[in-house]
Amino acid sequence: MSWYNNLVAFALIYMLTLFCVLPIGVKTAQDVGAEVEPGHASSAPLNPRIGFKFLLTFAISCVLFGVYYVVGTYDLLGLNDLLGRRF
């Protein structure tokens, strides 16, 4: 696997993980019982904690990428034997 393939794989894993992490802990004004300010959507989160979610996403992505890298490097799925060629 080249560095470019690994970079693209990490970017994909990061983005998929980010979309899974974003809804965690979201509370809207209606959930808390606060008044919705004029001009704001009623579904907008009060405190999205986006920095924490980016760091959490990065940590989870590193673990998932590590699994991807080990499986790909050591050919743990046996794709070379199955298809009869080297990737």
PDB file of C-alpha atoms in Angstrom:
ATOM      1  CA  MET A   1       0.000   0.000   0.000  1.00  0.00           C
ATOM      2  CA  SER A   2       1.339   3.384  -0.921  1.00  0.00           C
ATOM      3  CA  TRP A   3       1.199   6.522   1.209  1.00  0.00           C
ATOM      4  CA  TYR A   4      -1.466   7.969  -1.085  1.00  0.00           C
ATOM      5  CA  ASN A   5      -3.746   4.954  -0.622  1.00  0.00           C
ATOM      6  CA  ASN A   6      -3.299   5.211   3.136  1.00  0.00           C
ATOM      7  CA  LEU A   7      -4.068   8.937   3.110  1.00  0.00           C
ATOM      8  CA  VAL A   8      -7.277   8.412   1.147  1.00  0.00           C
ATOM      9  CA  ALA A   9      -8.296   5.503   3.393  1.00  0.00           C
ATOM     10  CA  PHE A  10      -7.719   7.623   6.516  1.00  0.00           C
ATOM     11  CA  ALA A  11      -9.725  10.518   5.051  1.00  0.00           C
ATOM     12  CA  LEU A  12     -12.645   8.204   4.272  1.00  0.00           C
ATOM     13  CA  ILE A  13     -12.534   6.597   7.700  1.00  0.00           C
ATOM     14  CA  TYR A  14     -12.338  10.036   9.340  1.00  0.00           C
ATOM     15  CA  MET A  15     -15.321  11.436   7.469  1.00  0.00           C
ATOM     16  CA  LEU A  16     -17.501   8.381   8.077  1.00  0.00           C
ATOM     17  CA  THR A  17     -16.585   8.423  11.753  1.00  0.00           C
ATOM     18  CA  LEU A  18     -17.282  12.161  11.986  1.00  0.00           C
ATOM     19  CA  PHE A  19     -20.805  11.719  10.655  1.00  0.00           C
ATOM     20  CA  CYS A  20     -21.378   8.961  13.218  1.00  0.00           C
ATOM     21  CA  VAL A  21     -20.023  11.069  16.104  1.00  0.00           C
ATOM     22  CA  LEU A  22     -21.734  14.388  15.300  1.00  0.00           C
ATOM     23  CA  PRO A  23     -25.196  13.520  16.698  1.00  0.00           C
ATOM     24  CA  ILE A  24     -23.809  12.271  20.041  1.00  0.00           C
ATOM     25  CA  GLY A  25     -24.968  14.429  22.942  1.00  0.00           C
ATOM     26  CA  VAL A  26     -26.859  16.998  20.886  1.00  0.00           C
ATOM     27  CA  LYS A  27     -29.504  18.890  22.851  1.00  0.00           C
ATOM     28  CA  THR A  28     -31.760  21.438  21.244  1.00  0.00           C
ATOM     29  CA  ALA A  29     -33.469  24.380  22.926  1.00  0.00           C
ATOM     30  CA  GLN A  30     -36.711  22.400  23.023  1.00  0.00           C
ATOM     31  CA  ASP A  31     -34.977  19.481  24.787  1.00  0.00           C
ATOM     32  CA  VAL A  32     -33.577  21.741  27.492  1.00  0.00           C
ATOM     33  CA  GLY A  33     -36.677  23.893  27.776  1.00  0.00           C
ATOM     34  CA  ALA A  34     -34.931  27.114  26.774  1.00  0.00           C
ATOM     35  CA  GLU A  35     -36.497  29.759  24.604  1.00  0.00           C
ATOM     36  CA  VAL A  36     -35.660  29.615  20.898  1.00  0.00           C
ATOM     37  CA  GLU A  37     -34.149  32.910  19.770  1.00  0.00           C
ATOM     38  CA  PRO A  38     -35.736  34.590  16.751  1.00  0.00           C
ATOM     39  CA  GLY A  39     -33.987  33.645  13.533  1.00  0.00           C
ATOM     40  CA  HIS A  40     -32.567  30.367  14.855  1.00  0.00           C
ATOM     41  CA  ALA A  41     -33.756  26.950  13.792  1.00  0.00           C
ATOM     42  CA  SER A  42     -35.558  25.055  16.516  1.00  0.00           C
ATOM     43  CA  SER A  43     -33.402  22.014  15.762  1.00  0.00           C
ATOM     44  CA  ALA A  44     -30.069  23.862  16.208  1.00  0.00           C
ATOM     45  CA  PRO A  45     -27.956  22.467  19.059  1.00  0.00           C
ATOM     46  CA  LEU A  46     -27.308  24.726  22.042  1.00  0.00           C
ATOM     47  CA  ASN A  47     -23.757  23.534  22.718  1.00  0.00           C
ATOM     48  CA  PRO A  48     -22.456  21.369  19.842  1.00  0.00           C
ATOM     49  CA  ARG A  49     -18.956  20.830  21.418  1.00  0.00           C
ATOM     50  CA  ILE A  50     -17.485  20.542  17.922  1.00  0.00           C
ATOM     51  CA  GLY A  51     -13.845  20.640  19.087  1.00  0.00           C
ATOM     52  CA  PHE A  52     -14.386  17.662  21.373  1.00  0.00           C
ATOM     53  CA  LYS A  53     -16.132  15.796  18.569  1.00  0.00           C
ATOM     54  CA  PHE A  54     -13.247  16.436  16.157  1.00  0.00           C
ATOM     55  CA  LEU A  55     -10.758  15.067  18.706  1.00  0.00           C
ATOM     56  CA  LEU A  56     -12.952  12.065  19.459  1.00  0.00           C
ATOM     57  CA  THR A  57     -13.336  11.415  15.745  1.00  0.00           C
ATOM     58  CA  PHE A  58      -9.569  11.623  15.256  1.00  0.00           C
ATOM     59  CA  ALA A  59      -8.935   9.117  18.061  1.00  0.00           C
ATOM     60  CA  ILE A  60     -11.513   6.632  16.778  1.00  0.00           C
ATOM     61  CA  SER A  61     -10.250   7.065  13.209  1.00  0.00           C
ATOM     62  CA  CYS A  62      -6.675   6.333  14.272  1.00  0.00           C
ATOM     63  CA  VAL A  63      -7.758   3.065  15.879  1.00  0.00           C
ATOM     64  CA  LEU A  64      -9.840   2.039  12.857  1.00  0.00           C
ATOM     65  CA  PHE A  65      -7.044   3.002  10.465  1.00  0.00           C
ATOM     66  CA  GLY A  66      -4.611   0.960  12.542  1.00  0.00           C
ATOM     67  CA  VAL A  67      -6.831  -2.082  12.090  1.00  0.00           C
ATOM     68  CA  TYR A  68      -7.071  -1.363   8.359  1.00  0.00           C
ATOM     69  CA  TYR A  69      -3.293  -0.989   8.073  1.00  0.00           C
ATOM     70  CA  VAL A  70      -2.486  -4.198   9.963  1.00  0.00           C
ATOM     71  CA  VAL A  71      -5.025  -6.217   7.975  1.00  0.00           C
ATOM     72  CA  GLY A  72      -3.692  -4.813   4.699  1.00  0.00           C
ATOM     73  CA  THR A  73       0.001  -5.116   5.535  1.00  0.00           C
ATOM     74  CA  TYR A  74      -0.098  -8.672   6.855  1.00  0.00           C
ATOM     75  CA  ASP A  75      -2.808  -9.840   4.431  1.00  0.00           C
ATOM     76  CA  LEU A  76      -4.992 -11.196   7.209  1.00  0.00           C
ATOM     77  CA  LEU A  77      -8.003 -11.592   4.933  1.00  0.00           C
ATOM     78  CA  GLY A  78      -6.143 -13.758   2.407  1.00  0.00           C
ATOM     79  CA  LEU A  79      -7.069 -11.757  -0.676  1.00  0.00           C
ATOM     80  CA  ASN A  80      -3.803 -12.684  -2.386  1.00  0.00           C
ATOM     81  CA  ASP A  81      -4.562 -16.386  -2.106  1.00  0.00           C
ATOM     82  CA  LEU A  82      -8.167 -15.903  -3.084  1.00  0.00           C
ATOM     83  CA  LEU A  83      -7.504 -13.871  -6.236  1.00  0.00           C
ATOM     84  CA  GLY A  84      -4.074 -15.278  -7.057  1.00  0.00           C
ATOM     85  CA  ARG A  85      -2.251 -11.951  -7.401  1.00  0.00           C
ATOM     86  CA  ARG A  86      -0.514  -9.294  -5.350  1.00  0.00           C
ATOM     87  CA  PHE A  87      -2.197  -5.903  -4.784  1.00  0.00           C
TER      88      PHE A  87
END
